[in-house]
PDB file of C-alpha atoms in Angstrom:
ATOM      1  CA  MET A   1      -0.129   0.004  -0.087  1.00  0.00           C
ATOM      2  CA  ASP A   2       1.408   3.199  -0.756  1.00  0.00           C
ATOM      3  CA  LEU A   3       1.140   6.830   0.536  1.00  0.00           C
ATOM      4  CA  ASN A   4      -1.372   7.874  -2.126  1.00  0.00           C
ATOM      5  CA  GLU A   5      -3.495   4.924  -1.640  1.00  0.00           C
ATOM      6  CA  LEU A   6      -3.352   5.231   2.694  1.00  0.00           C
ATOM      7  CA  SER A   7      -4.128   8.771   2.071  1.00  0.00           C
ATOM      8  CA  GLY A   8      -6.976   8.214   0.220  1.00  0.00           C
ATOM      9  CA  ARG A   9      -8.582   5.537   2.607  1.00  0.00           C
ATOM     10  CA  PHE A  10      -7.800   7.651   5.481  1.00  0.00           C
ATOM     11  CA  LEU A  11      -9.365  11.063   3.736  1.00  0.00           C
ATOM     12  CA  LEU A  12     -12.353   9.074   3.279  1.00  0.00           C
ATOM     13  CA  LEU A  13     -12.886   7.752   6.798  1.00  0.00           C
ATOM     14  CA  PHE A  14     -11.972  11.308   7.983  1.00  0.00           C
ATOM     15  CA  PHE A  15     -14.636  12.684   6.392  1.00  0.00           C
ATOM     16  CA  SER A  16     -17.106   9.713   6.929  1.00  0.00           C
ATOM     17  CA  ILE A  17     -16.766  10.189  10.615  1.00  0.00           C
ATOM     18  CA  LEU A  18     -17.236  13.749  10.230  1.00  0.00           C
ATOM     19  CA  ILE A  19     -20.615  13.303   8.738  1.00  0.00           C
ATOM     20  CA  LEU A  20     -21.684  11.000  11.328  1.00  0.00           C
ATOM     21  CA  TYR A  21     -20.391  13.283  13.817  1.00  0.00           C
ATOM     22  CA  PHE A  22     -22.381  16.049  12.446  1.00  0.00           C
ATOM     23  CA  PHE A  23     -26.109  14.182  12.310  1.00  0.00           C
ATOM     24  CA  SER A  24     -25.311  12.495  15.912  1.00  0.00           C
ATOM     25  CA  ASN A  25     -25.235  15.967  17.320  1.00  0.00           C
ATOM     26  CA  ARG A  26     -28.446  16.864  15.655  1.00  0.00           C
ATOM     27  CA  LYS A  27     -30.109  16.015  18.697  1.00  0.00           C
ATOM     28  CA  ASP A  28     -30.018  19.081  21.342  1.00  0.00           C
ATOM     29  CA  ASN A  29     -30.373  17.293  25.076  1.00  0.00           C
ATOM     30  CA  GLU A  30     -27.474  15.015  24.109  1.00  0.00           C
ATOM     31  CA  THR A  31     -24.090  15.649  22.396  1.00  0.00           C
ATOM     32  CA  ILE A  32     -20.947  13.239  21.874  1.00  0.00           C
ATOM     33  CA  ASN A  33     -17.773  14.466  22.912  1.00  0.00           C
ATOM     34  CA  PRO A  34     -15.403  15.531  19.967  1.00  0.00           C
ATOM     35  CA  LEU A  35     -13.048  13.298  21.144  1.00  0.00           C
ATOM     36  CA  MET A  36     -15.054   9.703  20.487  1.00  0.00           C
ATOM     37  CA  VAL A  37     -14.366  10.414  16.555  1.00  0.00           C
ATOM     38  CA  ILE A  38     -10.161   9.553  17.688  1.00  0.00           C
ATOM     39  CA  VAL A  39     -11.593   6.125  18.165  1.00  0.00           C
ATOM     40  CA  GLY A  40     -12.365   5.391  14.397  1.00  0.00           C
ATOM     41  CA  LEU A  41      -8.814   7.053  13.600  1.00  0.00           C
ATOM     42  CA  CYS A  42      -7.202   4.808  16.164  1.00  0.00           C
ATOM     43  CA  THR A  43      -8.817   1.405  15.045  1.00  0.00           C
ATOM     44  CA  PHE A  44      -8.102   2.661  11.532  1.00  0.00           C
ATOM     45  CA  SER A  45      -4.233   3.233  12.528  1.00  0.00           C
ATOM     46  CA  LEU A  46      -4.155  -0.359  14.280  1.00  0.00           C
ATOM     47  CA  CYS A  47      -5.646  -2.226  11.601  1.00  0.00           C
ATOM     48  CA  TYR A  48      -3.213  -0.787   9.466  1.00  0.00           C
ATOM     49  CA  LEU A  49      -0.048  -1.699  12.093  1.00  0.00           C
ATOM     50  CA  PHE A  50      -1.874  -5.382  12.152  1.00  0.00           C
ATOM     51  CA  THR A  51      -1.840  -5.591   8.469  1.00  0.00           C
ATOM     52  CA  LYS A  52       2.039  -4.973   8.252  1.00  0.00           C
ATOM     53  CA  ILE A  53       3.187  -7.543  11.049  1.00  0.00           C
ATOM     54  CA  GLU A  54       1.902 -11.050  11.940  1.00  0.00           C
ATOM     55  CA  ILE A  55      -0.429 -11.401  14.100  1.00  0.00           C
ATOM     56  CA  GLY A  56      -2.579 -14.188  15.691  1.00  0.00           C
ATOM     57  CA  VAL A  57      -5.701 -14.644  17.100  1.00  0.00           C
ATOM     58  CA  GLY A  58      -4.580 -13.567  20.569  1.00  0.00           C
ATOM     59  CA  ILE A  59      -5.007  -9.738  19.270  1.00  0.00           C
ATOM     60  CA  GLY A  60      -8.048 -10.357  18.316  1.00  0.00           C
ATOM     61  CA  PHE A  61      -9.352 -11.573  21.642  1.00  0.00           C
ATOM     62  CA  GLY A  62      -6.835  -8.937  23.622  1.00  0.00           C
ATOM     63  CA  LEU A  63      -8.987  -5.924  21.566  1.00  0.00           C
ATOM     64  CA  PHE A  64     -12.449  -7.388  22.363  1.00  0.00           C
ATOM     65  CA  ALA A  65     -11.185  -7.690  26.182  1.00  0.00           C
ATOM     66  CA  ILE A  66     -10.048  -3.775  26.104  1.00  0.00           C
ATOM     67  CA  PHE A  67     -13.227  -2.584  24.585  1.00  0.00           C
ATOM     68  CA  SER A  68     -15.478  -4.860  27.156  1.00  0.00           C
ATOM     69  CA  ILE A  69     -13.232  -3.116  29.744  1.00  0.00           C
ATOM     70  CA  LEU A  70     -14.112   0.277  28.443  1.00  0.00           C
ATOM     71  CA  ARG A  71     -17.719  -0.584  28.553  1.00  0.00           C
ATOM     72  CA  PHE A  72     -17.634  -1.371  32.378  1.00  0.00           C
ATOM     73  CA  ARG A  73     -14.582   0.751  33.664  1.00  0.00           C
ATOM     74  CA  THR A  74     -16.144   3.926  32.538  1.00  0.00           C
ATOM     75  CA  GLN A  75     -19.255   6.137  32.587  1.00  0.00           C
ATOM     76  CA  SER A  76     -22.058   4.580  30.550  1.00  0.00           C
ATOM     77  CA  PHE A  77     -22.195   5.656  26.902  1.00  0.00           C
ATOM     78  CA  THR A  78     -25.717   6.562  25.547  1.00  0.00           C
ATOM     79  CA  VAL A  79     -27.368   4.577  22.857  1.00  0.00           C
ATOM     80  CA  ASN A  80     -26.454   7.342  20.320  1.00  0.00           C
ATOM     81  CA  ALA A  81     -22.728   7.492  21.278  1.00  0.00           C
ATOM     82  CA  ILE A  82     -22.553   3.640  21.546  1.00  0.00           C
ATOM     83  CA  ILE A  83     -23.996   3.315  17.763  1.00  0.00           C
ATOM     84  CA  PHE A  84     -21.317   6.177  16.473  1.00  0.00           C
ATOM     85  CA  LEU A  85     -18.887   4.490  18.194  1.00  0.00           C
ATOM     86  CA  PHE A  86     -19.595   1.116  16.236  1.00  0.00           C
ATOM     87  CA  ALA A  87     -20.201   2.865  13.169  1.00  0.00           C
ATOM     88  CA  THR A  88     -16.836   4.665  13.300  1.00  0.00           C
ATOM     89  CA  ILE A  89     -15.206   1.177  14.106  1.00  0.00           C
ATOM     90  CA  THR A  90     -16.910  -0.560  11.291  1.00  0.00           C
ATOM     91  CA  LEU A  91     -16.003   2.034   8.803  1.00  0.00           C
ATOM     92  CA  SER A  92     -12.495   2.161  10.310  1.00  0.00           C
ATOM     93  CA  ILE A  93     -11.784  -1.509   9.575  1.00  0.00           C
ATOM     94  CA  LEU A  94     -13.518  -1.748   6.116  1.00  0.00           C
ATOM     95  CA  ASP A  95     -11.446   1.507   5.017  1.00  0.00           C
ATOM     96  CA  ILE A  96      -8.134   0.099   6.082  1.00  0.00           C
ATOM     97  CA  MET A  97      -9.003  -3.975   5.170  1.00  0.00           C
ATOM     98  CA  TYR A  98     -10.857  -3.966   1.958  1.00  0.00           C
ATOM     99  CA  PRO A  99      -8.876  -4.262  -1.081  1.00  0.00           C
ATOM    100  CA  TYR A 100      -8.350  -1.604  -3.088  1.00  0.00           C
ATOM    101  CA  GLU A 101      -9.010  -3.469  -6.179  1.00  0.00           C
ATOM    102  CA  LYS A 102     -12.428  -3.587  -5.217  1.00  0.00           C
ATOM    103  CA  ILE A 103     -12.903   0.447  -4.451  1.00  0.00           C
ATOM    104  CA  GLU A 104     -16.381   0.194  -5.944  1.00  0.00           C
ATOM    105  CA  VAL A 105     -17.749  -2.189  -3.267  1.00  0.00           C
ATOM    106  CA  LEU A 106     -15.904  -0.361  -0.766  1.00  0.00           C
ATOM    107  CA  LEU A 107     -17.309   3.034  -1.651  1.00  0.00           C
ATOM    108  CA  PHE A 108     -20.968   1.085  -1.807  1.00  0.00           C
ATOM    109  CA  PHE A 109     -20.810  -0.012   1.925  1.00  0.00           C
ATOM    110  CA  GLN A 110     -19.492   2.934   2.922  1.00  0.00           C
ATOM    111  CA  PHE A 111     -22.378   4.955   1.489  1.00  0.00           C
ATOM    112  CA  THR A 112     -24.702   2.393   2.515  1.00  0.00           C
ATOM    113  CA  ILE A 113     -23.498   2.681   6.164  1.00  0.00           C
ATOM    114  CA  ILE A 114     -23.634   6.685   6.031  1.00  0.00           C
ATOM    115  CA  GLY A 115     -27.013   6.782   4.518  1.00  0.00           C
ATOM    116  CA  PHE A 116     -28.650   4.385   6.807  1.00  0.00           C
ATOM    117  CA  TYR A 117     -26.971   6.483   9.474  1.00  0.00           C
ATOM    118  CA  ILE A 118     -28.348   9.612   8.420  1.00  0.00           C
ATOM    119  CA  ILE A 119     -31.614   8.531   7.645  1.00  0.00           C
ATOM    120  CA  ALA A 120     -32.025   7.151  11.145  1.00  0.00           C
ATOM    121  CA  SER A 121     -30.801  10.187  12.857  1.00  0.00           C
ATOM    122  CA  VAL A 122     -33.218  12.150  10.505  1.00  0.00           C
ATOM    123  CA  ILE A 123     -36.125   9.934  12.071  1.00  0.00           C
ATOM    124  CA  VAL A 124     -34.799   9.917  15.604  1.00  0.00           C
ATOM    125  CA  ASN A 125     -33.899  13.267  16.109  1.00  0.00           C
ATOM    126  CA  LYS A 126     -36.898  14.995  14.014  1.00  0.00           C
ATOM    127  CA  LYS A 127     -38.495  15.930  17.746  1.00  0.00           C
ATOM    128  CA  ALA A 128     -35.599  17.110  19.145  1.00  0.00           C
ATOM    129  CA  SER A 129     -34.577  19.151  16.074  1.00  0.00           C
ATOM    130  CA  LYS A 130     -37.555  20.881  16.472  1.00  0.00           C
ATOM    131  CA  TYR A 131     -36.671  22.880  19.545  1.00  0.00           C
ATOM    132  CA  LEU A 132     -33.537  25.471  19.092  1.00  0.00           C
ATOM    133  CA  ASN A 133     -32.807  26.766  22.593  1.00  0.00           C
ATOM    134  CA  ILE A 134     -32.144  25.632  25.955  1.00  0.00           C
ATOM    135  CA  VAL A 135     -32.673  26.874  29.253  1.00  0.00           C
ATOM    136  CA  ASP A 136     -31.982  25.754  32.753  1.00  0.00           C
ATOM    137  CA  VAL A 137     -34.758  26.514  35.370  1.00  0.00           C
ATOM    138  CA  LYS A 138     -34.589  25.844  38.932  1.00  0.00           C
ATOM    139  CA  ILE A 139     -38.285  25.018  40.058  1.00  0.00           C
ATOM    140  CA  ALA A 140     -38.498  24.494  44.104  1.00  0.00           C
ATOM    141  CA  LEU A 141     -40.170  22.048  45.696  1.00  0.00           C
ATOM    142  CA  GLU A 142     -42.487  22.677  47.989  1.00  0.00           C
ATOM    143  CA  ASN A 143     -45.128  20.640  49.856  1.00  0.00           C
ATOM    144  CA  GLY A 144     -47.244  18.488  48.010  1.00  0.00           C
ATOM    145  CA  PHE A 145     -45.146  19.228  44.884  1.00  0.00           C
ATOM    146  CA  SER A 146     -45.535  15.956  42.391  1.00  0.00           C
ATOM    147  CA  LEU A 147     -43.089  15.373  39.540  1.00  0.00           C
ATOM    148  CA  ASP A 148     -45.646  14.418  37.213  1.00  0.00           C
ATOM    149  CA  ASN A 149     -45.537  15.751  33.459  1.00  0.00           C
ATOM    150  CA  GLU A 150     -48.462  18.920  33.903  1.00  0.00           C
ATOM    151  CA  THR A 151     -47.373  19.939  37.578  1.00  0.00           C
ATOM    152  CA  ILE A 152     -43.448  20.367  36.082  1.00  0.00           C
ATOM    153  CA  ARG A 153     -44.953  22.030  32.683  1.00  0.00           C
ATOM    154  CA  LYS A 154     -47.052  24.440  34.882  1.00  0.00           C
ATOM    155  CA  SER A 155     -43.798  25.630  36.688  1.00  0.00           C
ATOM    156  CA  VAL A 156     -42.252  26.319  33.708  1.00  0.00           C
ATOM    157  CA  GLN A 157     -44.970  28.165  32.322  1.00  0.00           C
ATOM    158  CA  GLN A 158     -45.061  30.390  35.761  1.00  0.00           C
ATOM    159  CA  LYS A 159     -40.870  31.179  35.315  1.00  0.00           C
ATOM    160  CA  ILE A 160     -40.985  31.730  31.581  1.00  0.00           C
ATOM    161  CA  ASN A 161     -43.896  32.512  29.487  1.00  0.00           C
ATOM    162  CA  ILE A 162     -43.283  29.693  26.962  1.00  0.00           C
ATOM    163  CA  ASP A 163     -46.224  27.633  25.455  1.00  0.00           C
ATOM    164  CA  ASP A 164     -44.398  25.461  23.482  1.00  0.00           C
ATOM    165  CA  PHE A 165     -41.358  23.451  24.989  1.00  0.00           C
ATOM    166  CA  ASP A 166     -40.380  19.997  25.975  1.00  0.00           C
ATOM    167  CA  PHE A 167     -38.409  19.161  29.018  1.00  0.00           C
ATOM    168  CA  LYS A 168     -35.991  17.201  30.847  1.00  0.00           C
ATOM    169  CA  ILE A 169     -35.232  16.667  34.846  1.00  0.00           C
ATOM    170  CA  VAL A 170     -31.141  16.979  35.337  1.00  0.00           C
ATOM    171  CA  ASN A 171     -31.538  16.883  38.802  1.00  0.00           C
ATOM    172  CA  ILE A 172     -33.463  16.692  42.040  1.00  0.00           C
ATOM    173  CA  ASN A 173     -31.846  18.107  44.604  1.00  0.00           C
ATOM    174  CA  THR A 174     -33.126  16.923  48.519  1.00  0.00           C
ATOM    175  CA  VAL A 175     -31.155  19.436  50.509  1.00  0.00           C
ATOM    176  CA  SER A 176     -32.010  22.806  48.812  1.00  0.00           C
ATOM    177  CA  ASN A 177     -35.381  21.167  47.970  1.00  0.00           C
ATOM    178  CA  GLU A 178     -35.480  22.129  44.058  1.00  0.00           C
ATOM    179  CA  ILE A 179     -35.156  20.589  40.889  1.00  0.00           C
ATOM    180  CA  ASP A 180     -33.003  21.421  37.963  1.00  0.00           C
ATOM    181  CA  VAL A 181     -34.628  21.318  34.544  1.00  0.00           C
ATOM    182  CA  GLN A 182     -33.290  21.420  30.959  1.00  0.00           C
ATOM    183  CA  VAL A 183     -35.927  23.270  28.730  1.00  0.00           C
ATOM    184  CA  PHE A 184     -35.883  22.733  25.242  1.00  0.00           C
ATOM    185  CA  TYR A 185     -37.955  25.842  22.979  1.00  0.00           C
TER     186      TYR A 185
END
């Protein structure tokens, strides 16, 4: 594999991951850390290294163990983040390992994965993309306050004069008797 081919494969992966990252972060209340892009680029580099040296089955089990440790030893990831990671890892392995003589098949897989990812992202994030602004609101927990949807909605409307909004409870602080609500409008 010469430098031009390697550069082409790397650029294909880089722009594919950027497209996936853009469509993954369209949801206002959930974003993916930009450093997760590095996982795909590192997988690409590791696979390139593995094609140049002779490895055994043990390396594959070792990589599986590393990903298992990441899953159980770090904070839990959102479904969106896990799908993004899996897609970037898949694209990076495809980009470096697929034979260059069959570039049209590689591009077919690449565009198919990105296409399905974009379509699914648009369908899933349709509701969240409706709201462009986010504001954090603190609501006092008074005696008899209920955490049902209607009570919180009325409390938010009293604090800020908005009719069409969605919200997410971020934190319930029983010490200061207030809840932190993120409001999307």
